[in-house]
CSV table of C-alpha atoms in Angstrom, one decimal:
chain,number,residue,atom,x,y,z
A,1,MET,CA,59.4,10.1,-77.2
A,2,LYS,CA,58.6,12.7,-74.6
A,3,PHE,CA,55.0,12.7,-75.8
A,4,SER,CA,54.7,8.9,-75.3
A,5,ALA,CA,56.1,9.2,-71.8
A,6,ILE,CA,53.5,11.8,-70.9
A,7,ILE,CA,50.7,9.6,-72.2
A,8,SER,CA,52.0,6.6,-70.2
A,9,LEU,CA,52.1,8.6,-67.0
A,10,ALA,CA,48.6,9.8,-67.5
A,11,LEU,CA,47.3,6.3,-68.1
A,12,LEU,CA,49.1,5.0,-64.9
A,13,SER,CA,47.6,7.8,-62.9
A,14,SER,CA,44.1,7.0,-64.1
A,15,SER,CA,44.5,3.3,-63.4
A,16,ALA,CA,45.8,4.0,-59.8
A,17,THR,CA,42.8,6.2,-59.2
A,18,ALA,CA,40.3,3.6,-60.5
A,19,PHE,CA,41.7,0.8,-58.3
A,20,ALA,CA,42.1,2.9,-55.1
A,21,PRO,CA,39.6,1.9,-52.3
A,22,ALA,CA,36.6,4.1,-52.1
A,23,SER,CA,36.6,6.4,-49.0
A,24,LYS,CA,33.7,6.0,-46.6
A,25,PRO,CA,31.3,9.0,-46.6
A,26,VAL,CA,31.5,11.0,-43.4
A,27,ALA,CA,28.2,10.7,-41.4
A,28,SER,CA,26.2,13.8,-41.4
A,29,SER,CA,25.4,15.6,-38.1
A,30,THR,CA,21.7,14.9,-38.7
A,31,ALA,CA,22.3,11.2,-38.9
A,32,LEU,CA,24.5,11.2,-35.8
A,33,ASN,CA,21.8,13.2,-33.9
A,34,ALA,CA,19.1,10.8,-35.0
A,35,GLU,CA,21.1,7.7,-33.8
A,36,SER,CA,21.9,9.5,-30.5
A,37,SER,CA,18.2,10.3,-30.0
A,38,ARG,CA,17.2,6.7,-30.7
A,39,GLN,CA,19.7,5.4,-28.2
A,40,ASP,CA,18.4,7.8,-25.6
A,41,PHE,CA,14.8,6.8,-26.3
A,42,LEU,CA,15.7,3.1,-25.9
A,43,LYS,CA,17.5,3.8,-22.6
A,44,THR,CA,14.5,5.7,-21.3
A,45,MET,CA,12.0,2.9,-22.2
A,46,PHE,CA,14.2,0.3,-20.6
A,47,ALA,CA,14.4,2.4,-17.4
A,48,VAL,CA,10.6,2.7,-17.3
A,49,ALA,CA,10.1,-1.0,-18.0
A,50,SER,CA,12.5,-1.8,-15.1
A,51,VAL,CA,10.4,0.1,-12.5
A,52,PRO,CA,8.9,-2.5,-10.1
A,53,LEU,CA,5.1,-2.9,-10.6
A,54,ILE,CA,4.5,-2.3,-6.9
A,55,GLN,CA,5.6,1.3,-7.2
A,56,VAL,CA,2.8,2.1,-9.6
A,57,VAL,CA,-0.1,0.6,-7.6
A,58,ALA,CA,-2.7,3.2,-6.8
A,59,PRO,CA,-2.9,4.2,-3.1
A,60,GLU,CA,-6.6,3.5,-3.1
A,61,SER,CA,-5.9,-0.1,-4.1
A,62,ALA,CA,-3.4,-0.5,-1.3
A,63,SER,CA,-5.9,0.9,1.2
A,64,ALA,CA,-8.6,-1.5,0.0
A,65,ALA,CA,-6.2,-4.4,0.3
A,66,LYS,CA,-5.3,-3.4,3.8
A,67,TYR,CA,-8.8,-2.7,5.1
A,68,GLY,CA,-10.8,-5.2,3.1
A,69,GLY,CA,-14.1,-3.9,1.5
A,70,PHE,CA,-14.6,-0.9,3.8
A,71,GLY,CA,-14.3,2.3,1.8
A,72,ALA,CA,-13.1,0.4,-1.3
A,73,GLY,CA,-15.2,2.7,-3.5
A,74,SER,CA,-14.4,5.8,-1.5
A,75,PRO,CA,-10.9,7.2,-1.8
A,76,ASN,CA,-9.5,8.9,1.3
A,77,VAL,CA,-11.7,6.8,3.6
A,78,PHE,CA,-9.8,4.7,6.0
A,79,ASP,CA,-10.6,2.1,8.7
A,80,PRO,CA,-12.7,3.5,11.5
A,81,LYS,CA,-10.5,1.6,14.0
A,82,GLU,CA,-7.7,4.0,13.0
A,83,ALA,CA,-9.9,7.1,13.6
A,84,ILE,CA,-9.1,9.6,16.4
A,85,VAL,CA,-12.2,10.6,18.3
A,86,ASP,CA,-12.5,13.3,20.9
A,87,GLU,CA,-14.5,11.5,23.5
A,88,ASP,CA,-15.4,14.7,25.3
A,89,ILE,CA,-16.9,16.2,22.2
A,90,LEU,CA,-18.6,12.9,21.3
A,91,LYS,CA,-20.3,12.8,24.7
A,92,SER,CA,-21.5,16.4,24.4
A,93,GLY,CA,-25.2,17.0,24.2
A,94,ALA,CA,-25.2,18.5,20.7
A,95,VAL,CA,-23.1,15.6,19.2
A,96,GLN,CA,-25.2,12.9,21.0
A,97,ASP,CA,-28.3,14.5,19.6
A,98,ALA,CA,-26.8,14.5,16.1
A,99,LEU,CA,-25.7,10.9,16.6
A,100,GLY,CA,-29.3,9.9,17.5
A,101,LYS,CA,-30.7,11.6,14.4
A,102,VAL,CA,-28.2,10.1,12.1
A,103,LYS,CA,-29.0,6.6,13.4
A,104,GLY,CA,-32.7,7.5,12.9
A,105,TYR,CA,-32.0,8.3,9.2
A,106,SER,CA,-30.1,5.1,8.8
A,107,ASN,CA,-33.1,3.1,10.2
A,108,LEU,CA,-35.5,4.9,7.9
A,109,VAL,CA,-33.4,3.7,4.9
A,110,LYS,CA,-33.9,0.1,6.2
A,111,GLU,CA,-37.6,0.7,6.5
A,112,MET,CA,-37.9,2.1,3.0
A,113,SER,CA,-36.0,-1.0,1.7
A,114,ALA,CA,-38.5,-3.3,3.5
A,115,ALA,CA,-41.4,-1.3,2.1
A,116,LEU,CA,-40.1,-1.6,-1.4
A,117,ASP,CA,-39.7,-5.4,-1.0
A,118,GLN,CA,-43.3,-5.6,0.1
A,119,ASN,CA,-44.7,-3.4,-2.6
A,120,PRO,CA,-42.6,-2.8,-5.7
A,121,GLN,CA,-44.9,0.1,-6.7
A,122,VAL,CA,-44.6,2.0,-3.4
A,123,ASP,CA,-43.9,5.7,-3.7
A,124,LEU,CA,-41.0,6.6,-1.4
A,125,GLY,CA,-41.1,10.3,-2.5
A,126,PRO,CA,-43.3,11.5,0.4
A,127,THR,CA,-41.1,9.8,3.0
A,128,ILE,CA,-37.9,11.2,1.5
A,129,ARG,CA,-39.2,14.7,1.3
A,130,LYS,CA,-40.7,14.6,4.8
A,131,GLN,CA,-38.1,12.6,6.8
A,132,PHE,CA,-34.9,13.5,5.0
A,133,ASP,CA,-34.8,17.3,5.0
A,134,PHE,CA,-31.5,18.0,3.3
A,135,VAL,CA,-30.5,21.0,5.5
A,136,GLN,CA,-31.2,19.2,8.8
A,137,LEU,CA,-29.6,16.0,7.5
A,138,ARG,CA,-26.4,17.8,6.6
A,139,SER,CA,-26.4,19.7,9.8
A,140,SER,CA,-26.6,16.5,11.9
A,141,LEU,CA,-23.9,14.8,9.9
A,142,ASN,CA,-21.6,17.9,10.2
A,143,THR,CA,-22.2,18.2,14.0
A,144,LEU,CA,-21.3,14.5,14.5
A,145,ASN,CA,-18.3,15.0,12.4
A,146,THR,CA,-16.8,17.6,14.8
A,147,ALA,CA,-15.9,14.7,17.2
A,148,PHE,CA,-13.2,13.5,14.8
A,149,ASP,CA,-9.8,14.9,14.3
A,150,GLU,CA,-8.7,16.6,11.0
A,151,ASP,CA,-7.1,13.5,9.5
A,152,THR,CA,-10.2,11.4,10.2
A,153,GLN,CA,-12.5,14.1,8.8
A,154,ARG,CA,-10.7,13.8,5.4
A,155,GLY,CA,-12.5,10.4,5.2
A,156,THR,CA,-15.7,11.3,6.9
A,157,ASP,CA,-16.2,14.4,4.9
A,158,ARG,CA,-16.3,12.3,1.8
A,159,LEU,CA,-18.8,9.9,3.4
A,160,ILE,CA,-21.1,12.9,4.2
A,161,ARG,CA,-21.0,13.9,0.5
A,162,LEU,CA,-21.8,10.3,-0.5
A,163,VAL,CA,-24.8,10.3,1.8
A,164,MET,CA,-26.2,13.5,0.3
A,165,GLN,CA,-25.5,12.2,-3.3
A,166,ASP,CA,-27.0,8.8,-2.6
A,167,LEU,CA,-30.1,10.4,-1.2
A,168,THR,CA,-30.5,12.6,-4.3
A,169,GLU,CA,-30.0,9.6,-6.6
A,170,LEU,CA,-32.6,7.6,-4.7
A,171,GLU,CA,-35.2,10.4,-5.0
A,172,THR,CA,-34.5,10.7,-8.7
A,173,SER,CA,-34.9,7.0,-9.3
A,174,ASN,CA,-38.1,6.9,-7.3
A,175,ARG,CA,-39.9,9.3,-9.7
A,176,GLN,CA,-42.5,7.6,-11.8
A,177,LYS,CA,-45.2,8.9,-14.1
A,178,ASP,CA,-48.8,8.5,-12.9
A,179,GLY,CA,-50.4,5.4,-14.3
A,180,ILE,CA,-47.1,3.8,-15.3
A,181,VAL,CA,-46.2,0.6,-13.5
A,182,ARG,CA,-42.6,0.5,-12.2
A,183,SER,CA,-40.7,-2.1,-14.2
A,184,GLU,CA,-38.5,-4.8,-12.6
A,185,ARG,CA,-35.5,-3.0,-13.9
A,186,ARG,CA,-36.4,0.3,-12.2
A,187,MET,CA,-37.2,-1.6,-9.0
A,188,ASP,CA,-33.7,-3.1,-9.1
A,189,ILE,CA,-32.2,0.3,-9.6
A,190,MET,CA,-34.1,1.6,-6.6
A,191,LYS,CA,-33.0,-1.3,-4.5
A,192,GLY,CA,-29.4,-0.6,-5.5
A,193,LYS,CA,-29.7,3.1,-4.5
A,194,LEU,CA,-31.2,2.2,-1.1
A,195,ALA,CA,-28.4,-0.3,-0.5
A,196,LYS,CA,-25.8,2.2,-1.4
A,197,LEU,CA,-27.4,4.9,0.8
A,198,GLY,CA,-27.6,2.4,3.7
A,199,THR,CA,-23.9,1.5,3.3
A,200,SER,CA,-22.9,5.2,3.3
A,201,PHE,CA,-24.8,5.7,6.6
A,202,ASP,CA,-23.3,2.6,8.1
A,203,ASP,CA,-19.8,3.5,7.1
A,204,PHE,CA,-20.1,7.0,8.6
A,205,LEU,CA,-21.7,5.7,11.9
A,206,ALA,CA,-18.9,3.2,12.2
A,207,PHE,CA,-16.5,6.1,13.1
A,208,ALA,CA,-18.7,7.0,16.1
A,209,ASN,CA,-19.0,3.5,17.5
């Protein structure tokens, strides 16, 4: 009798265990950390996406919009109307002499453009080497640049570098092997270099007018 009672209790205990609701597994610390990291990532992405587009517009684009086409391809160059010029320095003999020379260089660029239009095969090399001495050109540009304040020079310094670079590119594009006819494509490249150099001179001179 006692043995039967023990068997009955054992069976009841097994049945109760079988029908008891299964306990939920405790989430591991790794899973919790992963979920937390995912939530943080989503919050960060939402914050970035919420930043107004106007805040990420490049300063150069804003300047180009404000001043039109002037200096659009030259960061740190602003409107000449905003420039601060020391009139006493500008009127000095040395600066006026430099101003006259820079204007002369600018006119030479226009003359070379006209010569190329008349004769697509013209060799501009001799004119460039004779009339555009790099040392003298840079000296004239730098002397004229002394008439501007430091903030203005941040823009005009870049224009000076552009003039020197454009002149170098023009001289390179002008080179042609003897007996080889300059193609229309090469002529267009030279015209583009001349136009670019002329614009750099005009932009720089605009600060002194």
